[in-house]
Tab-separated table of C-alpha atoms and ligand atoms in Angstrom:
chain	number	residue	atom	x	y	z
A	1	MET	CA	0.000	0.000	0.000
A	2	SER	CA	1.437	3.370	-0.979
A	3	LEU	CA	1.694	6.399	1.279
A	4	GLU	CA	-0.995	7.929	-0.884
A	5	ARG	CA	-3.445	5.220	0.173
A	6	PHE	CA	-2.653	5.771	3.847
A	7	ARG	CA	-3.366	9.488	3.316
A	8	ARG	CA	-6.733	8.632	1.795
A	9	LEU	CA	-7.606	6.701	4.952
A	10	ASP	CA	-6.805	9.851	6.939
A	11	ALA	CA	-9.234	11.816	4.803
A	12	GLY	CA	-12.031	9.472	5.896
A	13	ASP	CA	-11.049	9.337	9.589
A	14	PRO	CA	-13.686	10.874	11.901
A	15	LEU	CA	-11.072	11.327	14.657
A	16	ALA	CA	-8.469	12.997	12.444
A	17	GLU	CA	-9.095	16.438	13.929
A	18	LEU	CA	-8.128	15.303	17.442
A	19	ARG	CA	-4.472	15.411	16.486
A	20	LYS	CA	-4.746	19.191	16.720
A	21	ARG	CA	-5.304	18.870	20.463
A	22	PHE	CA	-1.694	17.689	20.831
A	23	ASP	CA	1.603	19.494	20.662
A	24	LEU	CA	3.545	17.114	18.417
A	25	PRO	CA	6.983	17.682	16.876
A	26	GLN	CA	6.596	18.326	13.132
A	27	ASP	CA	9.613	16.276	12.121
A	28	LYS	CA	8.725	13.044	13.892
A	29	VAL	CA	6.304	10.158	13.588
A	30	TYR	CA	5.569	9.348	17.200
A	31	LEU	CA	4.676	5.691	17.747
A	32	ASP	CA	5.561	5.375	21.412
A	33	GLY	CA	2.363	6.582	23.063
A	34	ASN	CA	2.137	3.177	24.722
A	35	SER	CA	5.224	4.140	26.728
A	36	LEU	CA	4.875	7.921	27.091
A	37	GLY	CA	1.805	9.638	25.682
A	38	ALA	CA	2.281	12.845	23.671
A	39	LEU	CA	1.702	16.298	25.162
A	40	PRO	CA	-1.890	17.595	25.018
A	41	LYS	CA	-2.033	21.340	24.415
A	42	SER	CA	-4.423	21.700	27.363
A	43	VAL	CA	-1.524	20.835	29.696
A	44	HIS	CA	0.519	23.925	28.759
A	45	GLU	CA	-2.096	26.365	29.948
A	46	ARG	CA	-2.902	24.400	33.082
A	47	ILE	CA	0.689	24.064	34.242
A	48	GLU	CA	1.397	27.706	33.461
A	49	ARG	CA	-1.552	28.782	35.628
A	50	LEU	CA	-0.700	26.302	38.352
A	51	VAL	CA	2.886	27.445	38.632
A	52	ARG	CA	2.358	31.192	38.232
A	53	GLN	CA	-0.847	31.759	40.123
A	54	GLU	CA	-1.685	28.788	42.318
A	55	TRP	CA	1.769	27.950	43.583
A	56	GLY	CA	3.477	31.306	42.955
A	57	ARG	CA	0.799	33.644	44.318
A	58	ASP	CA	-1.767	31.721	46.298
A	59	LEU	CA	0.773	29.344	47.796
A	60	ILE	CA	-0.508	27.102	50.566
A	61	SER	CA	-4.052	28.461	50.388
A	62	SER	CA	-4.345	26.653	47.053
A	63	TRP	CA	-4.934	23.341	48.816
A	64	ASN	CA	-8.401	24.710	49.587
A	65	LYS	CA	-8.785	27.633	47.196
A	66	HIS	CA	-7.866	25.656	44.085
A	67	SER	CA	-9.018	22.302	45.501
A	68	TRP	CA	-5.618	20.637	45.268
A	69	ILE	CA	-6.700	18.369	48.094
A	70	ASP	CA	-9.545	16.977	45.985
A	71	LEU	CA	-7.443	16.239	42.888
A	72	PRO	CA	-6.888	12.495	43.562
A	73	ALA	CA	-10.653	11.897	43.720
A	74	LYS	CA	-11.458	14.310	40.874
A	75	VAL	CA	-8.913	12.814	38.499
A	76	GLY	CA	-9.986	9.346	39.620
A	77	GLU	CA	-13.561	10.071	38.537
A	78	LYS	CA	-12.426	11.315	35.123
A	79	ILE	CA	-10.554	8.050	34.620
A	80	ALA	CA	-13.508	6.035	35.955
A	81	VAL	CA	-15.565	7.161	32.954
A	82	LEU	CA	-12.939	5.671	30.627
A	83	VAL	CA	-12.851	2.279	32.360
A	84	GLY	CA	-16.547	1.680	32.963
A	85	ALA	CA	-16.604	2.402	36.691
A	86	ALA	CA	-19.445	4.152	38.510
A	87	PRO	CA	-18.385	6.998	40.856
A	88	GLY	CA	-16.598	6.281	44.127
A	89	GLN	CA	-14.412	3.393	42.973
A	90	VAL	CA	-11.357	4.941	41.302
A	91	ILE	CA	-8.718	7.177	42.841
A	92	CYS	CA	-5.568	8.649	41.347
A	93	ALA	CA	-2.406	8.011	43.358
A	94	ASP	CA	1.207	6.915	43.376
A	95	SER	CA	2.548	4.518	40.739
A	96	ILE	CA	1.135	1.228	39.483
A	97	SER	CA	3.791	-0.602	41.501
A	98	VAL	CA	2.742	0.998	44.782
A	99	ASN	CA	-0.950	0.566	43.991
A	100	LEU	CA	-0.396	-3.123	43.270
A	101	PHE	CA	1.091	-3.502	46.722
A	102	LYS	CA	-1.966	-1.900	48.312
A	103	LEU	CA	-4.480	-3.943	46.338
A	104	LEU	CA	-2.670	-7.270	46.606
A	105	SER	CA	-2.626	-6.750	50.364
A	106	THR	CA	-6.342	-5.992	50.277
A	107	ALA	CA	-6.987	-9.110	48.208
A	108	LEU	CA	-5.141	-11.362	50.677
A	109	ALA	CA	-7.030	-9.797	53.558
A	110	LEU	CA	-10.344	-10.402	51.776
A	111	ARG	CA	-9.435	-14.082	51.234
A	112	PRO	CA	-7.747	-14.977	54.553
A	113	GLU	CA	-8.048	-18.721	53.971
A	114	ARG	CA	-6.064	-18.512	50.692
A	115	LYS	CA	-2.490	-17.393	50.127
A	116	VAL	CA	-1.566	-17.559	46.440
A	117	ILE	CA	-1.195	-14.632	44.061
A	118	LEU	CA	-1.475	-16.261	40.639
A	119	SER	CA	0.020	-14.474	37.643
A	120	GLN	CA	1.463	-15.004	34.219
A	121	GLN	CA	5.181	-15.683	33.706
A	122	ASP	CA	5.464	-12.974	31.078
A	123	ASN	CA	3.446	-10.378	32.962
A	124	PHE	CA	5.082	-6.960	33.239
A	125	PRO	CA	8.017	-7.390	35.644
A	126	THR	CA	6.965	-4.780	38.188
A	127	ASP	CA	3.716	-6.691	38.760
A	128	LEU	CA	5.716	-9.833	39.534
A	129	TYR	CA	8.303	-7.951	41.573
A	130	MET	CA	5.636	-6.394	43.781
A	131	GLY	CA	4.103	-9.824	44.318
A	132	GLN	CA	7.542	-11.161	45.252
A	133	GLY	CA	8.087	-8.272	47.666
A	134	LEU	CA	4.779	-8.827	49.393
A	135	ALA	CA	5.396	-12.583	49.600
A	136	GLY	CA	8.801	-11.905	51.158
A	137	LEU	CA	7.269	-9.552	53.699
A	138	LEU	CA	4.354	-11.754	54.722
A	139	GLY	CA	6.152	-15.089	54.525
A	140	PRO	CA	5.139	-18.288	52.748
A	141	ASP	CA	2.349	-19.169	55.184
A	142	ARG	CA	0.494	-16.030	54.286
A	143	CYS	CA	1.516	-15.208	50.701
A	144	GLN	CA	3.073	-16.986	47.739
A	145	LEU	CA	3.471	-15.778	44.181
A	146	GLN	CA	2.829	-18.434	41.563
A	147	THR	CA	3.490	-17.710	37.899
A	148	VAL	CA	2.378	-19.915	35.021
A	149	ALA	CA	2.296	-19.770	31.231
A	150	HIS	CA	-0.607	-18.055	29.462
A	151	GLY	CA	-2.281	-21.358	28.596
A	152	GLU	CA	-2.162	-22.670	32.179
A	153	LEU	CA	-3.866	-19.784	33.917
A	154	LEU	CA	-7.351	-21.214	34.188
A	155	SER	CA	-6.221	-24.730	35.105
A	156	SER	CA	-4.076	-23.267	37.911
A	157	LEU	CA	-7.017	-21.625	39.658
A	158	ASP	CA	-7.292	-23.945	42.637
A	159	LYS	CA	-8.620	-23.296	46.130
A	160	ASN	CA	-5.344	-21.711	47.262
A	161	VAL	CA	-5.564	-18.797	44.846
A	162	ALA	CA	-6.615	-15.608	46.612
A	163	VAL	CA	-6.144	-13.330	43.629
A	164	LEU	CA	-5.439	-13.660	39.935
A	165	MET	CA	-3.249	-10.720	38.845
A	166	LEU	CA	-3.087	-10.138	35.101
A	167	THR	CA	-2.319	-7.387	32.623
A	168	GLN	CA	-5.026	-7.059	30.005
A	169	VAL	CA	-2.662	-6.182	27.147
A	170	ASN	CA	0.773	-7.786	27.245
A	171	PHE	CA	3.535	-5.187	26.962
A	172	ARG	CA	5.739	-7.389	24.782
A	173	ASP	CA	3.475	-8.858	22.130
A	174	GLY	CA	0.346	-6.727	22.545
A	175	ARG	CA	-1.900	-9.762	23.100
A	176	LEU	CA	-5.246	-8.944	24.732
A	177	HIS	CA	-6.891	-11.092	27.387
A	178	ASN	CA	-10.641	-11.620	27.429
A	179	MET	CA	-11.176	-9.770	30.663
A	180	ALA	CA	-14.872	-10.552	31.118
A	181	ALA	CA	-14.447	-14.307	30.589
A	182	ILE	CA	-11.317	-14.675	32.736
A	183	THR	CA	-12.836	-12.630	35.540
A	184	LYS	CA	-15.878	-14.876	35.562
A	185	ALA	CA	-13.809	-18.057	35.492
A	186	ALA	CA	-11.579	-16.921	38.362
A	187	GLN	CA	-14.478	-15.809	40.512
A	188	SER	CA	-16.317	-19.087	39.945
A	189	ARG	CA	-13.344	-20.716	41.705
A	190	GLY	CA	-13.441	-18.292	44.585
A	191	ALA	CA	-10.538	-16.069	43.555
A	192	LEU	CA	-10.518	-12.314	43.226
A	193	VAL	CA	-9.134	-10.673	40.067
A	194	LEU	CA	-6.776	-7.728	39.819
A	195	TRP	CA	-6.319	-6.320	36.310
A	196	ASP	CA	-3.452	-4.102	35.240
A	197	LEU	CA	-4.800	-1.703	32.615
A	198	ALA	CA	-1.474	-0.024	31.809
A	199	HIS	CA	-1.876	-0.656	28.073
A	200	SER	CA	-5.667	-0.495	27.957
A	201	ALA	CA	-6.911	2.588	29.800
A	202	GLY	CA	-7.789	5.227	27.223
A	203	VAL	CA	-7.471	2.984	24.199
A	204	VAL	CA	-9.395	-0.265	24.798
A	205	PRO	CA	-13.014	-0.077	26.037
A	206	VAL	CA	-13.061	-1.615	29.514
A	207	GLU	CA	-16.193	-2.253	31.590
A	208	LEU	CA	-14.946	-2.822	35.128
A	209	ASP	CA	-18.405	-2.684	36.724
A	210	ALA	CA	-20.287	-4.608	34.039
A	211	TRP	CA	-17.665	-7.370	34.032
A	212	ASN	CA	-17.779	-7.556	37.827
A	213	VAL	CA	-14.034	-6.925	38.174
A	214	ASP	CA	-12.773	-6.809	41.761
A	215	MET	CA	-9.685	-4.617	41.433
A	216	ALA	CA	-7.657	-2.794	38.824
A	217	VAL	CA	-4.683	-0.492	38.439
A	218	GLY	CA	-3.631	1.612	35.468
A	219	CYS	CA	-1.117	4.074	34.176
A	220	GLY	CA	-1.384	7.852	33.827
A	221	TYR	CA	1.481	8.415	31.406
A	222	LYS	CA	0.741	5.971	28.584
A	223	PHE	CA	-2.535	6.278	26.629
A	224	LEU	CA	-3.890	8.823	29.125
A	225	ASN	CA	-1.082	11.231	28.146
A	226	GLY	CA	-0.504	12.565	31.671
A	227	GLY	CA	3.233	13.201	31.213
A	228	PRO	CA	6.430	11.515	32.410
A	229	GLY	CA	5.875	9.806	35.748
A	230	ALA	CA	2.221	10.898	35.906
A	231	PRO	CA	0.413	9.318	38.841
A	232	ALA	CA	-1.375	6.011	38.335
A	233	PHE	CA	-4.874	5.004	39.404
A	234	LEU	CA	-6.550	2.174	41.250
A	235	TYR	CA	-10.047	0.727	41.244
A	236	LEU	CA	-11.710	-1.271	43.984
A	237	ALA	CA	-15.288	-2.438	43.449
A	238	ARG	CA	-17.655	-0.859	45.931
A	239	ARG	CA	-18.664	-4.287	47.325
A	240	HIS	CA	-15.123	-4.742	48.693
A	241	GLN	CA	-14.640	-1.252	50.089
A	242	ASP	CA	-14.394	-0.495	53.817
A	243	LYS	CA	-14.007	-4.172	54.709
A	244	VAL	CA	-10.237	-4.244	55.097
A	245	GLY	CA	-7.400	-1.761	55.150
A	246	GLN	CA	-4.192	-1.456	53.200
A	247	PRO	CA	-0.777	-1.423	54.824
A	248	LEU	CA	0.545	1.900	53.420
A	249	SER	CA	-1.493	3.726	56.015
A	250	GLY	CA	-0.283	7.259	55.410
A	251	TRP	CA	-1.977	10.388	56.658
A	252	MET	CA	-3.734	11.236	53.384
A	253	GLY	CA	-5.735	8.031	53.803
A	254	HIS	CA	-6.708	8.868	57.375
A	255	ARG	CA	-10.355	9.520	58.180
A	256	ASN	CA	-9.404	12.916	59.525
A	257	ALA	CA	-5.923	13.842	58.358
A	258	PHE	CA	-5.979	17.337	59.788
A	259	GLU	CA	-6.925	16.261	63.303
A	260	PHE	CA	-3.387	14.833	63.534
A	261	GLU	CA	-4.428	11.986	65.791
A	262	PRO	CA	-1.700	9.539	66.849
A	263	ALA	CA	-3.679	6.445	65.850
A	264	TYR	CA	-4.448	5.591	62.226
A	265	GLU	CA	-8.089	5.284	61.306
A	266	PRO	CA	-8.792	4.612	57.647
A	267	ALA	CA	-11.024	6.948	55.684
A	268	GLU	CA	-14.085	5.467	54.029
A	269	GLY	CA	-14.145	4.508	50.372
A	270	MET	CA	-11.207	4.984	48.035
A	271	GLN	CA	-9.654	7.743	50.128
A	272	ARG	CA	-7.971	5.111	52.307
A	273	TYR	CA	-5.903	4.053	49.311
A	274	LEU	CA	-4.011	7.330	49.458
A	275	ALA	CA	-0.767	7.284	51.405
A	276	GLY	CA	1.232	10.529	51.287
A	277	THR	CA	0.815	13.973	49.737
A	278	PRO	CA	0.029	13.808	46.017
A	279	GLY	CA	2.409	15.443	43.516
A	280	ILE	CA	0.133	18.270	42.441
A	281	LEU	CA	2.140	19.365	39.377
A	282	SER	CA	1.953	15.867	37.897
A	283	MET	CA	-1.622	15.250	38.883
A	284	ALA	CA	-2.790	18.574	37.471
A	285	ALA	CA	-1.065	17.760	34.170
A	286	LEU	CA	-2.923	14.450	34.033
A	287	ASP	CA	-6.171	16.201	34.941
A	288	ALA	CA	-5.753	18.613	32.015
A	289	ALA	CA	-4.640	15.830	29.665
A	290	LEU	CA	-7.822	13.869	30.350
A	291	ASP	CA	-9.908	16.711	28.922
A	292	VAL	CA	-8.774	15.550	25.487
A	293	PHE	CA	-11.178	12.608	25.845
A	294	GLU	CA	-14.201	14.835	26.305
A	295	GLY	CA	-16.979	14.004	23.878
A	296	ILE	CA	-15.159	11.033	22.312
A	297	SER	CA	-16.329	7.465	22.762
A	298	LEU	CA	-13.906	4.671	23.595
A	299	GLU	CA	-15.627	2.663	20.850
A	300	ALA	CA	-14.591	5.220	18.225
A	301	ILE	CA	-11.046	5.226	19.613
A	302	ARG	CA	-10.932	1.427	19.566
A	303	LYS	CA	-12.263	1.296	16.021
A	304	LYS	CA	-9.504	3.560	14.755
A	305	SER	CA	-6.879	1.753	16.834
A	306	LEU	CA	-7.867	-1.580	15.299
A	307	THR	CA	-7.888	-0.205	11.755
A	308	LEU	CA	-4.481	1.415	12.206
A	309	GLY	CA	-3.091	-1.839	13.562
A	310	GLN	CA	-4.714	-3.921	10.842
A	311	CYS	CA	-3.356	-1.763	7.990
A	312	PHE	CA	0.089	-1.961	9.534
A	313	ILE	CA	-0.060	-5.719	10.098
A	314	ASP	CA	-1.460	-6.497	6.637
A	315	GLU	CA	1.286	-4.474	5.039
A	316	ILE	CA	4.018	-6.079	7.180
A	317	LEU	CA	2.822	-9.497	6.045
A	318	ALA	CA	2.443	-8.408	2.419
A	319	ARG	CA	5.930	-6.887	2.226
A	320	ASN	CA	7.560	-9.980	3.709
A	321	LEU	CA	10.511	-8.021	5.094
A	322	PRO	CA	13.731	-10.001	5.685
A	323	GLY	CA	14.162	-11.265	9.276
A	324	ILE	CA	10.935	-9.663	10.489
A	325	ARG	CA	8.394	-11.735	12.384
A	326	LEU	CA	4.985	-10.530	13.560
A	327	LEU	CA	4.446	-11.221	17.282
A	328	THR	CA	1.098	-9.519	17.766
A	329	PRO	CA	-2.081	-11.487	17.016
A	330	ARG	CA	-3.556	-10.591	13.635
A	331	ARG	CA	-7.156	-10.612	14.788
A	332	GLY	CA	-8.323	-7.368	16.322
A	333	GLU	CA	-10.222	-8.999	19.171
A	334	HIS	CA	-6.932	-10.499	20.408
A	335	ARG	CA	-4.762	-7.398	20.432
A	336	GLY	CA	-4.445	-4.001	22.082
A	337	SER	CA	-3.095	-0.904	20.336
A	338	GLN	CA	0.509	-1.839	19.660
A	339	VAL	CA	2.100	-4.007	17.007
A	340	SER	CA	5.267	-5.880	17.976
A	341	LEU	CA	7.769	-7.262	15.514
A	342	SER	CA	10.814	-9.326	16.245
A	343	HIS	CA	14.153	-9.310	14.451
A	344	PRO	CA	17.562	-10.579	15.643
A	345	GLN	CA	18.891	-6.997	15.297
A	346	ALA	CA	15.801	-5.354	16.780
A	347	PHE	CA	17.707	-2.894	18.948
A	348	ALA	CA	19.898	-1.510	16.157
A	349	ILE	CA	16.905	-1.281	13.818
A	350	SER	CA	14.911	0.640	16.404
A	351	GLN	CA	17.814	3.073	16.747
A	352	VAL	CA	17.969	3.697	12.994
A	353	LEU	CA	14.215	4.265	12.912
A	354	ILE	CA	14.437	6.758	15.781
A	355	GLU	CA	17.281	8.574	14.037
A	356	ARG	CA	15.069	8.844	10.957
A	357	GLY	CA	12.294	10.380	13.024
A	358	ILE	CA	10.161	7.274	13.493
A	359	VAL	CA	9.938	7.008	17.269
A	360	VAL	CA	9.405	3.383	18.290
A	361	ASP	CA	10.858	1.443	21.161
A	362	PHE	CA	12.752	-1.739	21.837
A	363	ARG	CA	12.010	-4.443	24.367
A	364	ALA	CA	14.591	-7.088	25.204
A	365	PRO	CA	15.608	-9.384	23.758
A	366	ASN	CA	14.496	-8.747	20.158
A	367	ILE	CA	11.230	-6.784	19.969
A	368	ILE	CA	10.411	-3.518	18.194
A	369	ARG	CA	7.110	-2.011	19.346
A	370	PHE	CA	4.937	0.289	17.240
A	371	GLY	CA	2.380	1.899	19.537
A	372	PHE	CA	-0.678	3.454	17.893
A	373	SER	CA	-2.406	6.166	19.875
A	374	PRO	CA	-5.578	6.877	17.888
A	375	LEU	CA	-6.072	10.327	19.395
A	376	TYR	CA	-3.050	11.685	17.572
A	377	ASN	CA	-1.618	9.044	15.245
A	378	CYS	CA	-2.779	9.116	11.654
A	379	PHE	CA	-2.674	6.477	8.946
A	380	GLU	CA	0.140	8.335	7.241
A	381	ASP	CA	2.210	7.728	10.409
A	382	ALA	CA	1.743	3.989	9.918
A	383	GLY	CA	2.678	4.270	6.235
A	384	ARG	CA	5.804	6.295	6.964
A	385	ALA	CA	6.895	3.819	9.633
A	386	LEU	CA	6.494	0.946	7.184
A	387	ASP	CA	8.500	2.683	4.477
A	388	ALA	CA	11.260	3.609	6.936
A	389	LEU	CA	11.406	0.052	8.274
A	390	ALA	CA	11.643	-1.400	4.769
A	391	GLU	CA	14.397	1.063	3.812
A	392	THR	CA	16.330	0.328	6.984
A	393	LEU	CA	16.220	-3.405	6.412
A	394	ILE	CA	17.125	-3.217	2.749
A	395	SER	CA	19.960	-0.702	3.203
A	396	GLY	CA	21.502	-2.676	6.076
A	397	ASP	CA	22.326	0.640	7.802
A	398	TYR	CA	21.476	-0.902	11.147
A	399	LEU	CA	24.620	-3.072	10.941
A	400	ASP	CA	26.776	-0.006	11.721
A	401	SER	CA	28.261	-0.454	15.209
A	402	ARG	CA	27.138	2.998	16.354
A	403	TYR	CA	23.578	1.698	16.581
A	404	ALA	CA	24.544	-0.923	19.155
A	405	ALA	CA	24.957	1.368	22.191
A	406	LYS	CA	22.058	1.206	24.623
A	407	GLY	CA	21.031	4.092	26.894
A	408	LYS	CA	19.706	3.515	30.414
A	409	VAL	CA	16.144	3.571	29.061
A	410	THR	CA	15.211	1.689	25.903
B	1	PLP	C1	4.058	0.723	32.312
B	1	PLP	C2	3.578	-0.377	33.153
B	1	PLP	C3	3.644	-0.284	34.544
B	1	PLP	C4	4.294	0.890	35.190
B	1	PLP	O1	4.340	0.811	36.569
B	1	PLP	P1	4.753	2.067	37.431
B	1	PLP	O2	4.927	1.536	38.786
B	1	PLP	O3	3.602	3.042	37.344
B	1	PLP	O4	6.005	2.650	36.861
B	1	PLP	C5	3.100	-1.321	35.280
B	1	PLP	N1	2.517	-2.384	34.681
B	1	PLP	C6	2.456	-2.483	33.336
B	1	PLP	C7	1.788	-3.662	32.703
B	1	PLP	C8	3.004	-1.502	32.538
B	1	PLP	O5	2.965	-1.612	31.227
């Protein structure tokens, strides 16, 4: 398919105008929104006002005057709309890692007669690491992390499993779990489910309430475009709230933080999942970034995401590029919004692409990821990435040793 045909698809795209809501560099094709979302223009104005007026002039009075203290709940509710959660079940706080710790602890407390956290071997490492940390802290009589292959998840759900912890869209190959079906299967065996929505929130329609999900966490800086290190969010179904606590019992989760009582008493609802003072600059940026979603349905976003991915995949298969293998499932219902390719020289190829203005990323040992963020990526982006990839492979430029040096972040 020629670049011209990709441009024609842009002409028929009902979401094409949304790109104007983002501040994108002119000379780049940005396909890494699954790792760090692009900058929404609404963030500029918000941060400028926050720094100049709220922090600079109003100083500490802003906690009340500009409702800084309510931001975790306010931002949580904006995210709730995107993940199918009724009010009072989502709060914005900390990182996914920290929120996993809180919710895994809650899950074990809700299932005191069970001790296993069941997860997938190739889940995102931080999810596994946090499970390992909690198991180390509580000891094997109270908590064990068990990891199995994708195909063994359901058969491993025995009466010891307190919680099944999964990521809906796998960060390596982009494979999508059937969240509704797995949730039902796990619950029928008495386990709770905790879903990591890092690669779903804002790009895949999720119905946490309708699918009876117990718990979820998600990322503020990927498809929600909240900026580097933006706070994450957590969801706990109302039926589980107020029954147990969580061990990071900081003052922001206290029933009455400003009474400064010596004894901890958890606040009701999601508030008790806060620990310390929220980073207001980051949270305000995420708050402003979420306004981009106003008036747009997740179904429309998903439709464009699937079409972008399909055009890219079809063309990859048609061009039959040397050494390239498609890792992401071809069928839309089985994938999120990224397409992963493998190649023995994946790292060097990703570096050549980045140098040519096609921003992708690399995941060890041999994966190149192309993340499609339908709010700002156009079909021409996909076409340009394909042409650049083909040129890179044919020219052999990636064999130059200067493309072998890895930075701290890949
Ligand atoms: C990006 C990502 C995270 C990030 O965790 P943080 O603690 O917020 O840095 C966690 N889980 C998954 C699946 C991710 O893709």
